[in-house]
PDB file of C-alpha atoms in Angstrom:
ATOM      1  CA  UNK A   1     -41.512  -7.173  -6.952  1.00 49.00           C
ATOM      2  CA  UNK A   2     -40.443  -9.107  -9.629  1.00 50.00           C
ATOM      3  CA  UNK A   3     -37.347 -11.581  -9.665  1.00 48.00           C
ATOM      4  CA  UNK A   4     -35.364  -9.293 -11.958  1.00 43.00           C
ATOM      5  CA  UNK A   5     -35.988  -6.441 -10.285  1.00 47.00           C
ATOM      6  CA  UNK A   6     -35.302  -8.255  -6.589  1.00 46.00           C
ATOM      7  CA  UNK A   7     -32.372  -9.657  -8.601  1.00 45.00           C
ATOM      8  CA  UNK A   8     -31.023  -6.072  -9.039  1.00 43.00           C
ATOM      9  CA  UNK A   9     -32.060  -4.974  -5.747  1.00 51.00           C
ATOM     10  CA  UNK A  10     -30.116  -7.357  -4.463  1.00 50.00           C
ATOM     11  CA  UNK A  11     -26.914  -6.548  -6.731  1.00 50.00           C
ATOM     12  CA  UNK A  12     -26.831  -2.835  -5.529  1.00 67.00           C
ATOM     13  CA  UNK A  13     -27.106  -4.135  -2.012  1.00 88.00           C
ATOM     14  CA  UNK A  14     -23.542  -6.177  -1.577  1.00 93.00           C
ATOM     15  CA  UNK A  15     -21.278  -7.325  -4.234  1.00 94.00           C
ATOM     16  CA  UNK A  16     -20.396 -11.363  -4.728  1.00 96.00           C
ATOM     17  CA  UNK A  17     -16.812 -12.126  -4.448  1.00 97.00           C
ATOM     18  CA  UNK A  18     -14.840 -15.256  -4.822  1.00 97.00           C
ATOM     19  CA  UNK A  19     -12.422 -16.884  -2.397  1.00 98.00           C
ATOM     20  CA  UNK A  20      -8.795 -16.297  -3.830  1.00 98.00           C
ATOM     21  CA  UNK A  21      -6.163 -17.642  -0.751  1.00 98.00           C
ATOM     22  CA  UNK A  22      -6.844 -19.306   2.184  1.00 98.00           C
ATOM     23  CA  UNK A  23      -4.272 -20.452   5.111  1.00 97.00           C
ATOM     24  CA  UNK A  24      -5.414 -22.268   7.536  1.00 96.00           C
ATOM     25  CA  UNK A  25      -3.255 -21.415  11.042  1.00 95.00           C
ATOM     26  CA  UNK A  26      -4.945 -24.116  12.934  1.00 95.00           C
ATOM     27  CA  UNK A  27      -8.386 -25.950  13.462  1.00 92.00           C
ATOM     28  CA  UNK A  28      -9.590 -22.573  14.819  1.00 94.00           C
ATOM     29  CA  UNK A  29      -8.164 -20.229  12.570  1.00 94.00           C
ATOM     30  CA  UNK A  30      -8.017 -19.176   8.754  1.00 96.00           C
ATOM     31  CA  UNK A  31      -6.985 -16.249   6.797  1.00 96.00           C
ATOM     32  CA  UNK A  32      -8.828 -15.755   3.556  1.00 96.00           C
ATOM     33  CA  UNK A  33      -8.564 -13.715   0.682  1.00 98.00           C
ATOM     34  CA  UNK A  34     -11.421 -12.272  -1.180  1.00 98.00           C
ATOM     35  CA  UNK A  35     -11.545 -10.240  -4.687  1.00 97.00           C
ATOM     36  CA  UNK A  36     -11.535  -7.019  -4.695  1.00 96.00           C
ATOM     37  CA  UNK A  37     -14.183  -4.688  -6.425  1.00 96.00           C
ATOM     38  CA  UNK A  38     -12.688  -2.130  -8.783  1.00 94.00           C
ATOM     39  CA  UNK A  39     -15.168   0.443  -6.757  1.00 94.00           C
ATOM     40  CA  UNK A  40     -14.049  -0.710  -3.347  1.00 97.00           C
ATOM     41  CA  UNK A  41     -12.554   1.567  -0.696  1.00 96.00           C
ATOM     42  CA  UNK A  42     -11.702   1.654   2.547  1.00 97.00           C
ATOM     43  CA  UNK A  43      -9.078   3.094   5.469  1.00 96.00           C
ATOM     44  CA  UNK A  44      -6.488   1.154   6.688  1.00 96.00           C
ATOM     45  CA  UNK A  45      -8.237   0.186  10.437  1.00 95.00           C
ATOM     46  CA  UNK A  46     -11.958  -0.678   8.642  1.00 97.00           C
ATOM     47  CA  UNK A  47     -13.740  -3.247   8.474  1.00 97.00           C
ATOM     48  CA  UNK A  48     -16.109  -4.846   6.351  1.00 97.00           C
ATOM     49  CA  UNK A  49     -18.985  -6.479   6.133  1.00 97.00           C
ATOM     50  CA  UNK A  50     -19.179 -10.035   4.625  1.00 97.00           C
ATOM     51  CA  UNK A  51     -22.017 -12.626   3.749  1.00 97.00           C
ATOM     52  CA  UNK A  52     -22.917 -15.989   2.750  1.00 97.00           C
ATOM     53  CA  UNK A  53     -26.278 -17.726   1.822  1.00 95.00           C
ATOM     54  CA  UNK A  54     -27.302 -20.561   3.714  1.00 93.00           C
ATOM     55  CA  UNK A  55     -28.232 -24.183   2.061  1.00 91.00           C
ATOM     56  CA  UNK A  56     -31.768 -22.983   2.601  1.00 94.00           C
ATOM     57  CA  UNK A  57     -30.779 -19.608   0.735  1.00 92.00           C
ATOM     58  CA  UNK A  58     -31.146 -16.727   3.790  1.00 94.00           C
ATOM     59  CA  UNK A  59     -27.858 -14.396   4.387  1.00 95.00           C
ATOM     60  CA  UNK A  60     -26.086 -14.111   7.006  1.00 96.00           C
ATOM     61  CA  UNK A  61     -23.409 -11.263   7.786  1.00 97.00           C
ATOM     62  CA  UNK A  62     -20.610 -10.802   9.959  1.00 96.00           C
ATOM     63  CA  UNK A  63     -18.450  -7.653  10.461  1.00 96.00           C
ATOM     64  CA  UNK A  64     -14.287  -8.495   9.713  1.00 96.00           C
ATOM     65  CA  UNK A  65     -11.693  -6.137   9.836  1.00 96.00           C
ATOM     66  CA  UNK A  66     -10.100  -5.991   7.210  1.00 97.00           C
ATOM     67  CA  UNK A  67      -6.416  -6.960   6.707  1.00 97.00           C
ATOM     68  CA  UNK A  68      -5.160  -5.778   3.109  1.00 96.00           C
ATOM     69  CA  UNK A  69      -3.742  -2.235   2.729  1.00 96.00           C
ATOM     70  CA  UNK A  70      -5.597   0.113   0.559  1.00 94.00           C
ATOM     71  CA  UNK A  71      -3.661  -0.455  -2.556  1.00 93.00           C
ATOM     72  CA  UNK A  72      -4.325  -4.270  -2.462  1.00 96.00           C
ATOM     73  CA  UNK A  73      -6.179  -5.747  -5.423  1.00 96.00           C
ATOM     74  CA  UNK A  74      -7.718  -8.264  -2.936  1.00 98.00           C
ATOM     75  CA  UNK A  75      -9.526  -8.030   1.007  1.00 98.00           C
ATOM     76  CA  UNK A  76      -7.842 -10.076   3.467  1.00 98.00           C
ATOM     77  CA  UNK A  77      -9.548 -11.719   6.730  1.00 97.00           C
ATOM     78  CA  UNK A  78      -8.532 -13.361   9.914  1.00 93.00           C
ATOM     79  CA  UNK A  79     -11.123 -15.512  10.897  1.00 94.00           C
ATOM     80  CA  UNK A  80     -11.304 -17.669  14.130  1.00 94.00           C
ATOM     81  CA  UNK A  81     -13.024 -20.480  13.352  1.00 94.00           C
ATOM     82  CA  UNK A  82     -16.329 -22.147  15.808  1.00 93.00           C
ATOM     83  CA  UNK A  83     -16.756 -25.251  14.289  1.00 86.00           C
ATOM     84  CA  UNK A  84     -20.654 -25.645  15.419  1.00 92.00           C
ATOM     85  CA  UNK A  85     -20.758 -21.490  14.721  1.00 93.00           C
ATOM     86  CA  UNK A  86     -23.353 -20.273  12.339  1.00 95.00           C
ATOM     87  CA  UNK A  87     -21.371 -18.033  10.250  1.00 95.00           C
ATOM     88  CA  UNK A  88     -17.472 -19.006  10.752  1.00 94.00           C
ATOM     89  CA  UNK A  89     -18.472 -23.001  10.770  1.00 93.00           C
ATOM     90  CA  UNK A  90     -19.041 -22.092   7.325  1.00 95.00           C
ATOM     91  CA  UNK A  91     -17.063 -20.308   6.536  1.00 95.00           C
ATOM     92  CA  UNK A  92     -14.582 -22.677   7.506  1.00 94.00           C
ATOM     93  CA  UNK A  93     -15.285 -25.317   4.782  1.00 93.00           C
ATOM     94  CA  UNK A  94     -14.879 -23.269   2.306  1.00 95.00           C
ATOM     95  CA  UNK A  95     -12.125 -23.508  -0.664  1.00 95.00           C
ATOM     96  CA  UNK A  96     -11.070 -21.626  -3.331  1.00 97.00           C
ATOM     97  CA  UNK A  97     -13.424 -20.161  -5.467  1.00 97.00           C
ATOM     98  CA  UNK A  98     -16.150 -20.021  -2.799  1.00 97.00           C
ATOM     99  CA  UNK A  99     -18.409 -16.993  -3.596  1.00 96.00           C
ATOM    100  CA  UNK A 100     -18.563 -14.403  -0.361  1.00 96.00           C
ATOM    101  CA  UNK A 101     -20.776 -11.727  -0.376  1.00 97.00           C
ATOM    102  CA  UNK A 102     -19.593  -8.144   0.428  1.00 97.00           C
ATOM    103  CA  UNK A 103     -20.950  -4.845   1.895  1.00 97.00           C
ATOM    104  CA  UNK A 104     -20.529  -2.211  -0.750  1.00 95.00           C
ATOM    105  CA  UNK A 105     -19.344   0.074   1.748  1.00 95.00           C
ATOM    106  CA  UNK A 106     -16.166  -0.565   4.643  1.00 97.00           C
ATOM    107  CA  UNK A 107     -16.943   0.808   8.232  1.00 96.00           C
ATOM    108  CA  UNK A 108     -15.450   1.645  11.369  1.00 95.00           C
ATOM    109  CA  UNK A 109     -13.310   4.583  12.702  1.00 92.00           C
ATOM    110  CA  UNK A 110     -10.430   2.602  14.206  1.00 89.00           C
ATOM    111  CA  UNK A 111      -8.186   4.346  11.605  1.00 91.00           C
ATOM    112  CA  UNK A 112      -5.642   6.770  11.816  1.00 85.00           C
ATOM    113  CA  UNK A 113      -7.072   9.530  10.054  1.00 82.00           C
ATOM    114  CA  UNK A 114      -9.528  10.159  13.612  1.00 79.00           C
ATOM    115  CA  UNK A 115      -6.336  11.172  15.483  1.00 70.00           C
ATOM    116  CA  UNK A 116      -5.359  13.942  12.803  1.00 70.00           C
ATOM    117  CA  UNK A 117      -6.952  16.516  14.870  1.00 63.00           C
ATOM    118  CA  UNK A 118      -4.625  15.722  17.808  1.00 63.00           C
ATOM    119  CA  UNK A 119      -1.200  17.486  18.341  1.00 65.00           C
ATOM    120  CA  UNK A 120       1.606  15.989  16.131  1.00 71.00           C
ATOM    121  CA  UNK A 121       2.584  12.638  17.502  1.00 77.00           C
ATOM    122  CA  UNK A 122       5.759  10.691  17.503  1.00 84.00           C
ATOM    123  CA  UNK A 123       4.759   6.941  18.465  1.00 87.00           C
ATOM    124  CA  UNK A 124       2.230   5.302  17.545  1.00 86.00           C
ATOM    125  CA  UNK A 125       1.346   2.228  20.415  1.00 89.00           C
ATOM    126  CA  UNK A 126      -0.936  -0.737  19.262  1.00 91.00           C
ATOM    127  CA  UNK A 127      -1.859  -3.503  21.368  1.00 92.00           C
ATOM    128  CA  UNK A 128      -3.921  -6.288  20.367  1.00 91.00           C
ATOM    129  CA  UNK A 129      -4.146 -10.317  20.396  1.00 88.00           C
ATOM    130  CA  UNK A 130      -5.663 -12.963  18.505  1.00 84.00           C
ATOM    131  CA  UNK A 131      -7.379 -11.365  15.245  1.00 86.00           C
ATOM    132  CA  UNK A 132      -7.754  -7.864  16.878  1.00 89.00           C
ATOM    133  CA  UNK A 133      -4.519  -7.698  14.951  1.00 91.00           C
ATOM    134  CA  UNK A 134      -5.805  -7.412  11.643  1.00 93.00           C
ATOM    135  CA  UNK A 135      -6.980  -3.339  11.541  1.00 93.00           C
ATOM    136  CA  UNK A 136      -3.569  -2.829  12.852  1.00 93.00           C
ATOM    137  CA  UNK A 137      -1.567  -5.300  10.181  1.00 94.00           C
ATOM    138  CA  UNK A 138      -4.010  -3.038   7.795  1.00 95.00           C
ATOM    139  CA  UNK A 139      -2.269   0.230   9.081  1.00 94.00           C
ATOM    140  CA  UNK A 140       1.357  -1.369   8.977  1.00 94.00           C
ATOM    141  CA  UNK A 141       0.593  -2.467   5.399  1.00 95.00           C
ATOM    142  CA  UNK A 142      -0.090   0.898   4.543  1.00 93.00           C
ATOM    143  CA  UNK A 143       3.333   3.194   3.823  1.00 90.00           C
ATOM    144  CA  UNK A 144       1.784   6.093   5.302  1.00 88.00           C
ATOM    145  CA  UNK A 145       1.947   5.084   8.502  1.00 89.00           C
ATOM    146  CA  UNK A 146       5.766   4.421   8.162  1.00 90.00           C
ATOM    147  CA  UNK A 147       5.998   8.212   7.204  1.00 87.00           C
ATOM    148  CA  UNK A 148       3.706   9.814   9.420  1.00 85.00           C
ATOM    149  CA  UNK A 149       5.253   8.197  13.022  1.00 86.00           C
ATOM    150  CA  UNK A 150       8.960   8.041  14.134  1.00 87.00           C
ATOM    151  CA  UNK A 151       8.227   4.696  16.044  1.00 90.00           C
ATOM    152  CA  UNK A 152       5.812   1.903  15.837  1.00 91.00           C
ATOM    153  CA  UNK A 153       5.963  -0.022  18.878  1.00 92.00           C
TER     154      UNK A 153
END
């Protein structure tokens, strides 16, 4: 293979992003903000896949769920932060402008749209701690969940 056409390999395989926000709650954890892809989709409750290349150049992926509502312009993370971790240690140095690397396509069926098939519901119930929050925060971000249940607890 030659490196223009393992260069364009590579380009179908994940899109590079850069680094946009970042809040850091404590040591341990960050929220970041990536750009979004024109192209990109998802449901509120995905996640996604993101990357970054190592000083010696190999990838290395980790699945996030995804924050940001639908209409966003950007992807949001929570990430908890392992200072000796492979990925998040990282991760965790970076600054704006740092390039991410994304999965072309989001994942994951922790969205609403699996519970369509069940009888109407009233309430909606989510429970959740530390960054488990985010698919949820995704789902509250998102104005059809305000329409579709009566309460949120």
């Amino acid at each position: 293979m030659t490196p223009v056409t393992a260069a364009a390999t590579l380009a179908q395989q994940f899109h590079e992003q850069q680094v946009t926000w970042i809040h850091r709650w404590n040591p341990g954890l960050m929220s970041l903000r990536i750009s979004r892809p024109d192209t990109y989709r998802f449901l509120p409750g995905q996640f996604a896949r993101i990357g970054i290349r190592t000083e010696d150049g190999q990838l290395l992926w980790r699945a996030y769920s995804i924050v940001s509502a639908p209409g966003e312009d950007f992807l949001e993370f929570f990430l908890v932060i392992l200072p000796n971790g492979e990925f998040s240690g990282r991760v965790g140095r970076f600054n704006l402008g740092s390039v991410v690397l994304l999965d072309p396509a989001a994942q994951g069926f922790l969205t609403l749209e699996r519970f369509k098939r069940l009888n109407p519901v009233e309430d909606l119930w989510m429970f959740a701690t530390g960054t488990g929050l985010a698919p949820y925060l995704s789902m509250l971000r998102d104005a059809a969940v305000w329409t579709r249940f009566r309460h949120i607890v």
